[in-house]
């Protein structure tokens, strides 16, 4: 540990906190039902709701094809014909604010809305 | 004197090329480790060992040569042009941070410290390109996770680089740096040529 290292760690700590701060101060927009918005090349491609029978949705883009599995448990990328398959590695997302990104195909799946189940109170007043 | 320094430059180019190919192999080895499964987007950054060693012994522009070669080689192996651009953006950001940190002098930053900063800068660069491509800064929500994982991986990579640099300084592989360097002894060759 040298003096610069200490400064570096301090800067990184500040960075982590400042990137997390907006989340803590104003939680995710939780209006409406929980849904996954699928964006392709910056434009809303489709919105799906994580409920009902498990199903698979093909996302056809100019750059390639992704397959998104939608179920009550959330959404998950299960196929992609890109080389890195990072979007598949991102696993299943089920809470508002989470994202799956497939950069080679410019696909962005984002969960928005209320928490799943609807049994979470809007607010707790003492 | 001219040919003397030319042969020095040639030797340096050869060593930088070897460093680049080792970095490329490390990148391929790394791709075989299913590390991204735990934290998508996070990487061990083994190739950074070679970049750090290169920055340590040679000039910043030699490290630029190294990352260009390394990124090209691994992109040929793994595929797409966009992947090449993403890697390059990360590598350039990383180098832009690590170069000046090393040149500040040995008393300021340890190699693990420089490695951590480089790793985080690499992530920042890739997220910035991703934000441009996707048209949203939202994906920076992921940055804190990458910073924390970068602390761990960067530290390990820095320790490995430390060992490599020590070993290279003991060995006679880089002897020519000490004997015939026109810019001074090994490790101070920052502003040479």
PDB file of C-alpha atoms in Angstrom:
ATOM      1  CA  UNK A   1       0.000   0.000   0.000  1.00  0.00           C
ATOM      2  CA  UNK A   2       1.408   3.332  -1.032  1.00  0.00           C
ATOM      3  CA  UNK A   3      -0.086   6.765  -0.523  1.00  0.00           C
ATOM      4  CA  UNK A   4      -1.527   6.865  -4.038  1.00  0.00           C
ATOM      5  CA  UNK A   5      -3.217   3.509  -3.456  1.00  0.00           C
ATOM      6  CA  UNK A   6      -5.060   4.916  -0.465  1.00  0.00           C
ATOM      7  CA  UNK A   7      -6.319   7.817  -2.606  1.00  0.00           C
ATOM      8  CA  UNK A   8      -7.324   5.388  -5.327  1.00  0.00           C
ATOM      9  CA  UNK A   9      -9.370   3.278  -2.926  1.00  0.00           C
ATOM     10  CA  UNK A  10     -11.031   6.414  -1.581  1.00  0.00           C
ATOM     11  CA  UNK A  11     -11.942   7.547  -5.102  1.00  0.00           C
ATOM     12  CA  UNK A  12     -13.372   4.107  -5.928  1.00  0.00           C
ATOM     13  CA  UNK A  13     -15.394   4.038  -2.708  1.00  0.00           C
ATOM     14  CA  UNK A  14     -16.834   7.456  -3.561  1.00  0.00           C
ATOM     15  CA  UNK A  15     -17.604   6.230  -7.093  1.00  0.00           C
ATOM     16  CA  UNK A  16     -19.461   3.161  -5.811  1.00  0.00           C
ATOM     17  CA  UNK A  17     -21.503   5.216  -3.366  1.00  0.00           C
ATOM     18  CA  UNK A  18     -22.317   7.955  -5.871  1.00  0.00           C
ATOM     19  CA  UNK A  19     -23.485   5.454  -8.480  1.00  0.00           C
ATOM     20  CA  UNK A  20     -25.654   3.718  -5.890  1.00  0.00           C
ATOM     21  CA  UNK A  21     -26.971   6.923  -4.333  1.00  0.00           C
ATOM     22  CA  UNK A  22     -29.754   7.654  -6.849  1.00  0.00           C
ATOM     23  CA  UNK A  23     -31.113   4.150  -6.173  1.00  0.00           C
ATOM     24  CA  UNK A  24     -31.203   4.695  -2.449  1.00  0.00           C
ATOM     25  CA  UNK A  25     -32.671   8.187  -2.603  1.00  0.00           C
ATOM     26  CA  UNK A  26     -35.377   7.525  -5.141  1.00  0.00           C
ATOM     27  CA  UNK A  27     -36.177   3.862  -5.650  1.00  0.00           C
ATOM     28  CA  UNK A  28     -37.112   2.522  -9.061  1.00  0.00           C
ATOM     29  CA  UNK A  29     -40.235   3.794 -10.709  1.00  0.00           C
ATOM     30  CA  UNK A  30     -42.652   1.189  -9.410  1.00  0.00           C
ATOM     31  CA  UNK A  31     -45.831   2.255 -11.146  1.00  0.00           C
ATOM     32  CA  UNK A  32     -47.780  -0.228 -13.168  1.00  0.00           C
ATOM     33  CA  UNK A  33     -47.424  -3.953 -13.281  1.00  0.00           C
ATOM     34  CA  UNK A  34     -44.098  -5.639 -13.374  1.00  0.00           C
ATOM     35  CA  UNK A  35     -43.064  -6.037 -16.983  1.00  0.00           C
ATOM     36  CA  UNK A  36     -40.005  -6.466 -19.128  1.00  0.00           C
ATOM     37  CA  UNK A  37     -39.394  -3.889 -21.815  1.00  0.00           C
ATOM     38  CA  UNK A  38     -37.345  -5.124 -24.743  1.00  0.00           C
ATOM     39  CA  UNK A  39     -35.431  -2.479 -26.640  1.00  0.00           C
ATOM     40  CA  UNK A  40     -33.709  -3.096 -29.937  1.00  0.00           C
ATOM     41  CA  UNK A  41     -31.408  -0.410 -31.282  1.00  0.00           C
ATOM     42  CA  UNK A  42     -32.802   2.150 -28.807  1.00  0.00           C
ATOM     43  CA  UNK A  43     -36.425   1.548 -29.755  1.00  0.00           C
ATOM     44  CA  UNK A  44     -39.064  -0.288 -27.758  1.00  0.00           C
ATOM     45  CA  UNK A  45     -39.477  -3.615 -29.517  1.00  0.00           C
ATOM     46  CA  UNK A  46     -41.935  -5.358 -27.242  1.00  0.00           C
ATOM     47  CA  UNK A  47     -43.206  -5.441 -23.685  1.00  0.00           C
ATOM     48  CA  UNK A  48     -43.816  -8.757 -21.951  1.00  0.00           C
ATOM     49  CA  UNK A  49     -45.266  -9.599 -18.570  1.00  0.00           C
ATOM     50  CA  UNK A  50     -43.628 -12.293 -16.475  1.00  0.00           C
ATOM     51  CA  UNK A  51     -46.754 -14.330 -15.820  1.00  0.00           C
ATOM     52  CA  UNK A  52     -48.711 -17.218 -17.213  1.00  0.00           C
ATOM     53  CA  UNK A  53     -47.310 -20.231 -18.998  1.00  0.00           C
ATOM     54  CA  UNK A  54     -43.575 -20.190 -19.595  1.00  0.00           C
ATOM     55  CA  UNK A  55     -42.938 -19.175 -23.182  1.00  0.00           C
ATOM     56  CA  UNK A  56     -40.126 -18.211 -25.472  1.00  0.00           C
ATOM     57  CA  UNK A  57     -39.908 -14.999 -27.409  1.00  0.00           C
ATOM     58  CA  UNK A  58     -37.696 -14.557 -30.415  1.00  0.00           C
ATOM     59  CA  UNK A  59     -36.078 -11.184 -30.726  1.00  0.00           C
ATOM     60  CA  UNK A  60     -35.085 -10.756 -34.352  1.00  0.00           C
ATOM     61  CA  UNK A  61     -32.694  -7.917 -34.926  1.00  0.00           C
ATOM     62  CA  UNK A  62     -30.733  -6.782 -37.930  1.00  0.00           C
ATOM     63  CA  UNK A  63     -27.610  -8.149 -36.246  1.00  0.00           C
ATOM     64  CA  UNK A  64     -28.829 -11.469 -34.946  1.00  0.00           C
ATOM     65  CA  UNK A  65     -31.443 -13.405 -33.039  1.00  0.00           C
ATOM     66  CA  UNK A  66     -31.962 -13.716 -29.296  1.00  0.00           C
ATOM     67  CA  UNK A  67     -34.455 -15.954 -27.541  1.00  0.00           C
ATOM     68  CA  UNK A  68     -35.949 -14.712 -24.302  1.00  0.00           C
ATOM     69  CA  UNK A  69     -37.660 -17.116 -21.933  1.00  0.00           C
ATOM     70  CA  UNK A  70     -40.564 -15.548 -20.087  1.00  0.00           C
ATOM     71  CA  UNK A  71     -42.120 -17.195 -17.052  1.00  0.00           C
ATOM     72  CA  UNK A  72     -43.649 -16.345 -13.698  1.00  0.00           C
ATOM     73  CA  UNK A  73     -40.170 -16.357 -12.246  1.00  0.00           C
ATOM     74  CA  UNK A  74     -38.905 -13.607 -14.526  1.00  0.00           C
ATOM     75  CA  UNK A  75     -37.196 -13.353 -17.868  1.00  0.00           C
ATOM     76  CA  UNK A  76     -33.992 -14.904 -19.053  1.00  0.00           C
ATOM     77  CA  UNK A  77     -32.036 -14.954 -22.288  1.00  0.00           C
ATOM     78  CA  UNK A  78     -31.628 -18.579 -23.311  1.00  0.00           C
ATOM     79  CA  UNK A  79     -30.248 -18.298 -26.817  1.00  0.00           C
ATOM     80  CA  UNK A  80     -28.170 -15.825 -28.747  1.00  0.00           C
ATOM     81  CA  UNK A  81     -26.232 -16.241 -31.955  1.00  0.00           C
ATOM     82  CA  UNK A  82     -23.546 -13.802 -30.887  1.00  0.00           C
ATOM     83  CA  UNK A  83     -20.025 -14.939 -30.034  1.00  0.00           C
ATOM     84  CA  UNK A  84     -19.817 -13.868 -26.402  1.00  0.00           C
ATOM     85  CA  UNK A  85     -23.155 -15.111 -24.965  1.00  0.00           C
ATOM     86  CA  UNK A  86     -22.808 -12.628 -22.137  1.00  0.00           C
ATOM     87  CA  UNK A  87     -26.551 -11.987 -22.141  1.00  0.00           C
ATOM     88  CA  UNK A  88     -27.141 -15.665 -21.360  1.00  0.00           C
ATOM     89  CA  UNK A  89     -24.589 -15.494 -18.563  1.00  0.00           C
ATOM     90  CA  UNK A  90     -26.558 -12.649 -17.021  1.00  0.00           C
ATOM     91  CA  UNK A  91     -29.154 -15.181 -15.944  1.00  0.00           C
ATOM     92  CA  UNK A  92     -32.738 -14.552 -14.960  1.00  0.00           C
ATOM     93  CA  UNK A  93     -33.934 -11.139 -13.883  1.00  0.00           C
ATOM     94  CA  UNK A  94     -37.094 -10.667 -11.866  1.00  0.00           C
ATOM     95  CA  UNK A  95     -37.006  -7.263 -10.167  1.00  0.00           C
ATOM     96  CA  UNK A  96     -37.607  -3.762 -11.451  1.00  0.00           C
ATOM     97  CA  UNK A  97     -34.385  -2.011 -12.328  1.00  0.00           C
ATOM     98  CA  UNK A  98     -32.557  -5.129 -13.488  1.00  0.00           C
ATOM     99  CA  UNK A  99     -31.358  -5.447 -17.065  1.00  0.00           C
ATOM    100  CA  UNK A 100     -30.085  -7.935 -19.566  1.00  0.00           C
ATOM    101  CA  UNK A 101     -27.915  -6.479 -22.280  1.00  0.00           C
ATOM    102  CA  UNK A 102     -26.814  -8.075 -25.524  1.00  0.00           C
ATOM    103  CA  UNK A 103     -24.448  -5.532 -26.963  1.00  0.00           C
ATOM    104  CA  UNK A 104     -23.577  -7.222 -30.261  1.00  0.00           C
ATOM    105  CA  UNK A 105     -27.283  -7.204 -31.195  1.00  0.00           C
ATOM    106  CA  UNK A 106     -28.065  -3.894 -29.493  1.00  0.00           C
ATOM    107  CA  UNK A 107     -30.724  -5.599 -27.385  1.00  0.00           C
ATOM    108  CA  UNK A 108     -31.618  -4.303 -23.966  1.00  0.00           C
ATOM    109  CA  UNK A 109     -34.189  -6.008 -21.747  1.00  0.00           C
ATOM    110  CA  UNK A 110     -35.198  -3.982 -18.727  1.00  0.00           C
ATOM    111  CA  UNK A 111     -37.581  -4.821 -15.894  1.00  0.00           C
ATOM    112  CA  UNK A 112     -39.872  -2.016 -14.821  1.00  0.00           C
ATOM    113  CA  UNK A 113     -42.938  -1.692 -12.617  1.00  0.00           C
ATOM    114  CA  UNK A 114     -44.006  -2.955  -9.230  1.00  0.00           C
ATOM    115  CA  UNK A 115     -42.389  -5.848  -7.403  1.00  0.00           C
ATOM    116  CA  UNK A 116     -43.775  -9.275  -8.356  1.00  0.00           C
ATOM    117  CA  UNK A 117     -46.698 -10.827  -6.509  1.00  0.00           C
ATOM    118  CA  UNK A 118     -48.356  -7.558  -5.630  1.00  0.00           C
ATOM    119  CA  UNK A 119     -48.266  -8.499  -1.960  1.00  0.00           C
ATOM    120  CA  UNK A 120     -45.679  -5.889  -1.149  1.00  0.00           C
ATOM    121  CA  UNK A 121     -47.167  -2.854   0.577  1.00  0.00           C
ATOM    122  CA  UNK A 122     -46.930   0.497  -1.218  1.00  0.00           C
ATOM    123  CA  UNK A 123     -45.818   2.158   1.982  1.00  0.00           C
ATOM    124  CA  UNK A 124     -45.569   1.375   5.646  1.00  0.00           C
ATOM    125  CA  UNK A 125     -46.776   4.061   8.046  1.00  0.00           C
ATOM    126  CA  UNK A 126     -46.109   3.902  11.743  1.00  0.00           C
TER     127      UNK A 126
ATOM    128  CA  UNK B   1      25.561   4.971 -32.903  1.00  0.00           C
ATOM    129  CA  UNK B   2      22.526   4.918 -35.148  1.00  0.00           C
ATOM    130  CA  UNK B   3      22.676   1.205 -35.822  1.00  0.00           C
ATOM    131  CA  UNK B   4      23.292   0.672 -32.132  1.00  0.00           C
ATOM    132  CA  UNK B   5      20.018   2.312 -31.232  1.00  0.00           C
ATOM    133  CA  UNK B   6      18.268   0.597 -34.153  1.00  0.00           C
ATOM    134  CA  UNK B   7      19.222  -2.805 -32.845  1.00  0.00           C
ATOM    135  CA  UNK B   8      17.946  -1.684 -29.478  1.00  0.00           C
ATOM    136  CA  UNK B   9      14.654  -0.711 -31.050  1.00  0.00           C
ATOM    137  CA  UNK B  10      14.465  -4.022 -32.854  1.00  0.00           C
ATOM    138  CA  UNK B  11      15.041  -5.971 -29.667  1.00  0.00           C
ATOM    139  CA  UNK B  12      12.440  -3.898 -27.912  1.00  0.00           C
ATOM    140  CA  UNK B  13       9.933  -4.504 -30.703  1.00  0.00           C
ATOM    141  CA  UNK B  14      10.619  -8.239 -30.470  1.00  0.00           C
ATOM    142  CA  UNK B  15      10.035  -8.293 -26.727  1.00  0.00           C
ATOM    143  CA  UNK B  16       6.860  -6.191 -27.041  1.00  0.00           C
ATOM    144  CA  UNK B  17       5.584  -8.629 -29.684  1.00  0.00           C
ATOM    145  CA  UNK B  18       6.279 -11.575 -27.400  1.00  0.00           C
ATOM    146  CA  UNK B  19       4.454  -9.751 -24.603  1.00  0.00           C
ATOM    147  CA  UNK B  20       1.506  -9.175 -26.957  1.00  0.00           C
ATOM    148  CA  UNK B  21       1.279 -12.821 -27.951  1.00  0.00           C
ATOM    149  CA  UNK B  22       1.482 -13.909 -24.305  1.00  0.00           C
ATOM    150  CA  UNK B  23      -1.296 -11.411 -23.542  1.00  0.00           C
ATOM    151  CA  UNK B  24      -3.396 -12.861 -26.368  1.00  0.00           C
ATOM    152  CA  UNK B  25      -2.872 -16.394 -25.073  1.00  0.00           C
ATOM    153  CA  UNK B  26      -3.791 -15.263 -21.564  1.00  0.00           C
ATOM    154  CA  UNK B  27      -6.942 -13.751 -23.034  1.00  0.00           C
ATOM    155  CA  UNK B  28      -7.821 -17.066 -24.675  1.00  0.00           C
ATOM    156  CA  UNK B  29      -7.078 -19.003 -21.481  1.00  0.00           C
ATOM    157  CA  UNK B  30      -9.246 -16.544 -19.604  1.00  0.00           C
ATOM    158  CA  UNK B  31     -12.131 -17.108 -21.999  1.00  0.00           C
ATOM    159  CA  UNK B  32     -12.040 -20.781 -21.021  1.00  0.00           C
ATOM    160  CA  UNK B  33     -12.556 -19.957 -17.362  1.00  0.00           C
ATOM    161  CA  UNK B  34     -16.303 -19.582 -16.780  1.00  0.00           C
ATOM    162  CA  UNK B  35     -15.790 -16.531 -14.635  1.00  0.00           C
ATOM    163  CA  UNK B  36     -18.352 -14.263 -16.257  1.00  0.00           C
ATOM    164  CA  UNK B  37     -21.089 -16.607 -15.095  1.00  0.00           C
ATOM    165  CA  UNK B  38     -20.800 -15.241 -11.584  1.00  0.00           C
ATOM    166  CA  UNK B  39     -20.591 -11.575 -12.541  1.00  0.00           C
ATOM    167  CA  UNK B  40     -21.414 -10.899 -16.183  1.00  0.00           C
ATOM    168  CA  UNK B  41     -19.091  -8.371 -17.738  1.00  0.00           C
ATOM    169  CA  UNK B  42     -16.471  -8.873 -15.069  1.00  0.00           C
ATOM    170  CA  UNK B  43     -13.180 -10.234 -16.292  1.00  0.00           C
ATOM    171  CA  UNK B  44     -10.017 -11.462 -14.684  1.00  0.00           C
ATOM    172  CA  UNK B  45      -8.021  -9.313 -17.086  1.00  0.00           C
ATOM    173  CA  UNK B  46      -5.031 -11.641 -17.208  1.00  0.00           C
ATOM    174  CA  UNK B  47      -3.749  -9.853 -20.300  1.00  0.00           C
ATOM    175  CA  UNK B  48      -3.225  -6.813 -18.141  1.00  0.00           C
ATOM    176  CA  UNK B  49      -0.240  -8.588 -16.553  1.00  0.00           C
ATOM    177  CA  UNK B  50       1.605  -8.131 -19.828  1.00  0.00           C
ATOM    178  CA  UNK B  51       0.427  -4.555 -20.329  1.00  0.00           C
ATOM    179  CA  UNK B  52       1.692  -3.640 -16.861  1.00  0.00           C
ATOM    180  CA  UNK B  53       5.048  -5.328 -17.472  1.00  0.00           C
ATOM    181  CA  UNK B  54       5.309  -3.548 -20.818  1.00  0.00           C
ATOM    182  CA  UNK B  55       4.548  -0.165 -19.262  1.00  0.00           C
ATOM    183  CA  UNK B  56       7.074  -0.902 -16.559  1.00  0.00           C
ATOM    184  CA  UNK B  57       9.981  -1.695 -18.850  1.00  0.00           C
ATOM    185  CA  UNK B  58       9.175   0.202 -22.023  1.00  0.00           C
ATOM    186  CA  UNK B  59       7.494   3.354 -23.269  1.00  0.00           C
ATOM    187  CA  UNK B  60       3.778   4.050 -23.145  1.00  0.00           C
ATOM    188  CA  UNK B  61       3.654   3.871 -26.943  1.00  0.00           C
ATOM    189  CA  UNK B  62       5.058   0.334 -26.795  1.00  0.00           C
ATOM    190  CA  UNK B  63       2.139  -0.568 -24.547  1.00  0.00           C
ATOM    191  CA  UNK B  64      -0.176   0.961 -27.171  1.00  0.00           C
ATOM    192  CA  UNK B  65       1.402  -1.352 -29.753  1.00  0.00           C
ATOM    193  CA  UNK B  66       0.853  -4.237 -27.361  1.00  0.00           C
ATOM    194  CA  UNK B  67      -2.848  -3.619 -26.777  1.00  0.00           C
ATOM    195  CA  UNK B  68      -3.460  -3.099 -30.508  1.00  0.00           C
ATOM    196  CA  UNK B  69      -1.752  -6.401 -31.306  1.00  0.00           C
ATOM    197  CA  UNK B  70      -3.439  -8.211 -28.438  1.00  0.00           C
ATOM    198  CA  UNK B  71      -6.910  -6.944 -29.277  1.00  0.00           C
ATOM    199  CA  UNK B  72      -6.473  -7.797 -32.947  1.00  0.00           C
ATOM    200  CA  UNK B  73      -5.213 -11.310 -32.197  1.00  0.00           C
ATOM    201  CA  UNK B  74      -8.004 -12.163 -29.771  1.00  0.00           C
ATOM    202  CA  UNK B  75     -10.628 -10.647 -32.077  1.00  0.00           C
ATOM    203  CA  UNK B  76      -9.412 -12.881 -34.905  1.00  0.00           C
ATOM    204  CA  UNK B  77      -9.907 -15.842 -32.600  1.00  0.00           C
ATOM    205  CA  UNK B  78     -13.270 -14.837 -31.151  1.00  0.00           C
ATOM    206  CA  UNK B  79     -14.944 -13.061 -33.980  1.00  0.00           C
ATOM    207  CA  UNK B  80     -16.816  -9.871 -34.447  1.00  0.00           C
ATOM    208  CA  UNK B  81     -15.701  -6.368 -35.330  1.00  0.00           C
ATOM    209  CA  UNK B  82     -17.934  -4.803 -32.677  1.00  0.00           C
ATOM    210  CA  UNK B  83     -16.280  -6.997 -30.075  1.00  0.00           C
ATOM    211  CA  UNK B  84     -12.962  -5.657 -31.348  1.00  0.00           C
ATOM    212  CA  UNK B  85     -14.126  -2.067 -30.893  1.00  0.00           C
ATOM    213  CA  UNK B  86     -15.457  -2.753 -27.397  1.00  0.00           C
ATOM    214  CA  UNK B  87     -12.253  -4.419 -26.288  1.00  0.00           C
ATOM    215  CA  UNK B  88     -10.193  -1.655 -27.811  1.00  0.00           C
ATOM    216  CA  UNK B  89     -12.228   1.054 -26.057  1.00  0.00           C
ATOM    217  CA  UNK B  90     -11.665  -0.681 -22.739  1.00  0.00           C
ATOM    218  CA  UNK B  91      -7.979  -1.278 -23.375  1.00  0.00           C
ATOM    219  CA  UNK B  92      -7.346   2.331 -24.425  1.00  0.00           C
ATOM    220  CA  UNK B  93      -9.117   3.716 -21.334  1.00  0.00           C
ATOM    221  CA  UNK B  94      -7.185   1.331 -19.147  1.00  0.00           C
ATOM    222  CA  UNK B  95      -3.878   2.356 -20.668  1.00  0.00           C
ATOM    223  CA  UNK B  96      -4.727   6.065 -20.429  1.00  0.00           C
ATOM    224  CA  UNK B  97      -5.047   5.617 -16.673  1.00  0.00           C
ATOM    225  CA  UNK B  98      -2.234   3.150 -16.006  1.00  0.00           C
ATOM    226  CA  UNK B  99       0.411   4.900 -18.124  1.00  0.00           C
ATOM    227  CA  UNK B 100       0.420   8.199 -16.209  1.00  0.00           C
ATOM    228  CA  UNK B 101       0.080   6.373 -12.864  1.00  0.00           C
ATOM    229  CA  UNK B 102       3.248   4.383 -13.541  1.00  0.00           C
ATOM    230  CA  UNK B 103       5.095   7.453 -14.798  1.00  0.00           C
ATOM    231  CA  UNK B 104       4.267   9.329 -11.600  1.00  0.00           C
ATOM    232  CA  UNK B 105       6.965   7.288  -9.967  1.00  0.00           C
ATOM    233  CA  UNK B 106       7.402   4.202  -7.911  1.00  0.00           C
ATOM    234  CA  UNK B 107       6.614   5.877  -4.605  1.00  0.00           C
ATOM    235  CA  UNK B 108       3.074   6.785  -5.605  1.00  0.00           C
ATOM    236  CA  UNK B 109       1.272   3.657  -6.686  1.00  0.00           C
ATOM    237  CA  UNK B 110       1.920  -0.052  -6.212  1.00  0.00           C
ATOM    238  CA  UNK B 111       1.505  -2.309  -9.228  1.00  0.00           C
ATOM    239  CA  UNK B 112      -1.685  -3.842  -7.746  1.00  0.00           C
ATOM    240  CA  UNK B 113      -3.027  -0.301  -7.256  1.00  0.00           C
ATOM    241  CA  UNK B 114      -2.274   0.621 -10.864  1.00  0.00           C
ATOM    242  CA  UNK B 115      -3.775  -2.651 -12.020  1.00  0.00           C
ATOM    243  CA  UNK B 116      -7.000  -2.015 -10.084  1.00  0.00           C
ATOM    244  CA  UNK B 117      -7.316   1.479 -11.571  1.00  0.00           C
ATOM    245  CA  UNK B 118      -6.662   0.081 -15.044  1.00  0.00           C
ATOM    246  CA  UNK B 119      -9.278  -2.621 -14.623  1.00  0.00           C
ATOM    247  CA  UNK B 120     -11.904  -0.179 -13.434  1.00  0.00           C
ATOM    248  CA  UNK B 121     -11.040   2.203 -16.287  1.00  0.00           C
ATOM    249  CA  UNK B 122     -11.402  -0.720 -18.686  1.00  0.00           C
ATOM    250  CA  UNK B 123     -14.931  -1.351 -17.379  1.00  0.00           C
ATOM    251  CA  UNK B 124     -15.766   2.345 -17.513  1.00  0.00           C
ATOM    252  CA  UNK B 125     -14.640   2.537 -21.138  1.00  0.00           C
ATOM    253  CA  UNK B 126     -16.698  -0.462 -22.156  1.00  0.00           C
ATOM    254  CA  UNK B 127     -19.768   0.788 -20.311  1.00  0.00           C
ATOM    255  CA  UNK B 128     -19.349   4.176 -22.008  1.00  0.00           C
ATOM    256  CA  UNK B 129     -19.281   2.550 -25.457  1.00  0.00           C
ATOM    257  CA  UNK B 130     -22.239   0.371 -24.479  1.00  0.00           C
ATOM    258  CA  UNK B 131     -24.132   3.449 -23.300  1.00  0.00           C
ATOM    259  CA  UNK B 132     -23.425   5.118 -26.652  1.00  0.00           C
ATOM    260  CA  UNK B 133     -24.569   2.073 -28.604  1.00  0.00           C
ATOM    261  CA  UNK B 134     -27.714   1.495 -26.575  1.00  0.00           C
ATOM    262  CA  UNK B 135     -28.498   5.193 -26.232  1.00  0.00           C
ATOM    263  CA  UNK B 136     -28.871   5.013 -22.478  1.00  0.00           C
ATOM    264  CA  UNK B 137     -26.701   5.758 -19.485  1.00  0.00           C
ATOM    265  CA  UNK B 138     -28.876   3.376 -17.481  1.00  0.00           C
ATOM    266  CA  UNK B 139     -26.414   0.536 -17.777  1.00  0.00           C
ATOM    267  CA  UNK B 140     -24.020   2.422 -15.515  1.00  0.00           C
ATOM    268  CA  UNK B 141     -26.183   1.024 -12.724  1.00  0.00           C
ATOM    269  CA  UNK B 142     -23.919  -1.945 -13.191  1.00  0.00           C
ATOM    270  CA  UNK B 143     -20.720   0.023 -12.594  1.00  0.00           C
ATOM    271  CA  UNK B 144     -20.517  -0.383  -8.769  1.00  0.00           C
ATOM    272  CA  UNK B 145     -20.602  -4.170  -9.096  1.00  0.00           C
ATOM    273  CA  UNK B 146     -17.813  -4.004 -11.652  1.00  0.00           C
ATOM    274  CA  UNK B 147     -15.772  -1.672  -9.447  1.00  0.00           C
ATOM    275  CA  UNK B 148     -15.987  -4.077  -6.521  1.00  0.00           C
ATOM    276  CA  UNK B 149     -15.099  -7.100  -8.646  1.00  0.00           C
ATOM    277  CA  UNK B 150     -12.363  -5.035 -10.302  1.00  0.00           C
ATOM    278  CA  UNK B 151     -10.807  -4.437  -6.891  1.00  0.00           C
ATOM    279  CA  UNK B 152     -10.367  -8.174  -6.395  1.00  0.00           C
ATOM    280  CA  UNK B 153      -9.298  -9.139  -9.912  1.00  0.00           C
ATOM    281  CA  UNK B 154      -7.134  -6.043 -10.380  1.00  0.00           C
ATOM    282  CA  UNK B 155      -5.303  -6.716  -7.151  1.00  0.00           C
ATOM    283  CA  UNK B 156      -4.573 -10.330  -8.138  1.00  0.00           C
ATOM    284  CA  UNK B 157      -3.451  -9.310 -11.613  1.00  0.00           C
ATOM    285  CA  UNK B 158      -1.245  -6.618 -10.070  1.00  0.00           C
ATOM    286  CA  UNK B 159       0.403  -9.152  -7.782  1.00  0.00           C
ATOM    287  CA  UNK B 160       1.055 -11.411 -10.767  1.00  0.00           C
ATOM    288  CA  UNK B 161       2.529  -8.467 -12.687  1.00  0.00           C
ATOM    289  CA  UNK B 162       4.763  -7.664  -9.713  1.00  0.00           C
ATOM    290  CA  UNK B 163       6.124 -11.217  -9.751  1.00  0.00           C
ATOM    291  CA  UNK B 164       6.652 -11.141 -13.507  1.00  0.00           C
ATOM    292  CA  UNK B 165       8.457  -7.804 -13.366  1.00  0.00           C
ATOM    293  CA  UNK B 166      10.717  -9.011 -10.545  1.00  0.00           C
ATOM    294  CA  UNK B 167      11.485 -12.217 -12.413  1.00  0.00           C
ATOM    295  CA  UNK B 168      12.243 -10.357 -15.644  1.00  0.00           C
ATOM    296  CA  UNK B 169      14.527  -7.985 -13.801  1.00  0.00           C
ATOM    297  CA  UNK B 170      16.458 -10.905 -12.362  1.00  0.00           C
ATOM    298  CA  UNK B 171      16.650 -12.789 -15.642  1.00  0.00           C
ATOM    299  CA  UNK B 172      18.844 -11.750 -18.554  1.00  0.00           C
ATOM    300  CA  UNK B 173      15.977 -11.616 -21.045  1.00  0.00           C
ATOM    301  CA  UNK B 174      15.868  -7.852 -20.764  1.00  0.00           C
ATOM    302  CA  UNK B 175      19.616  -7.480 -20.264  1.00  0.00           C
ATOM    303  CA  UNK B 176      19.821  -5.359 -23.410  1.00  0.00           C
ATOM    304  CA  UNK B 177      17.738  -2.718 -21.679  1.00  0.00           C
ATOM    305  CA  UNK B 178      20.464  -2.198 -19.143  1.00  0.00           C
ATOM    306  CA  UNK B 179      23.456  -2.560 -21.423  1.00  0.00           C
ATOM    307  CA  UNK B 180      22.476  -0.638 -24.489  1.00  0.00           C
ATOM    308  CA  UNK B 181      19.465   1.410 -23.594  1.00  0.00           C
ATOM    309  CA  UNK B 182      19.813   4.891 -25.079  1.00  0.00           C
ATOM    310  CA  UNK B 183      17.392   6.218 -22.493  1.00  0.00           C
ATOM    311  CA  UNK B 184      18.806   4.797 -19.302  1.00  0.00           C
ATOM    312  CA  UNK B 185      18.332   1.712 -17.230  1.00  0.00           C
ATOM    313  CA  UNK B 186      15.432  -0.673 -17.398  1.00  0.00           C
ATOM    314  CA  UNK B 187      12.305   0.585 -15.778  1.00  0.00           C
ATOM    315  CA  UNK B 188      13.148   4.224 -16.357  1.00  0.00           C
ATOM    316  CA  UNK B 189      12.665   4.006 -20.063  1.00  0.00           C
ATOM    317  CA  UNK B 190       9.508   6.012 -19.877  1.00  0.00           C
ATOM    318  CA  UNK B 191      10.388   8.981 -22.022  1.00  0.00           C
ATOM    319  CA  UNK B 192      12.881   7.407 -24.347  1.00  0.00           C
ATOM    320  CA  UNK B 193      13.376   7.282 -28.049  1.00  0.00           C
TER     321      UNK B 193
END
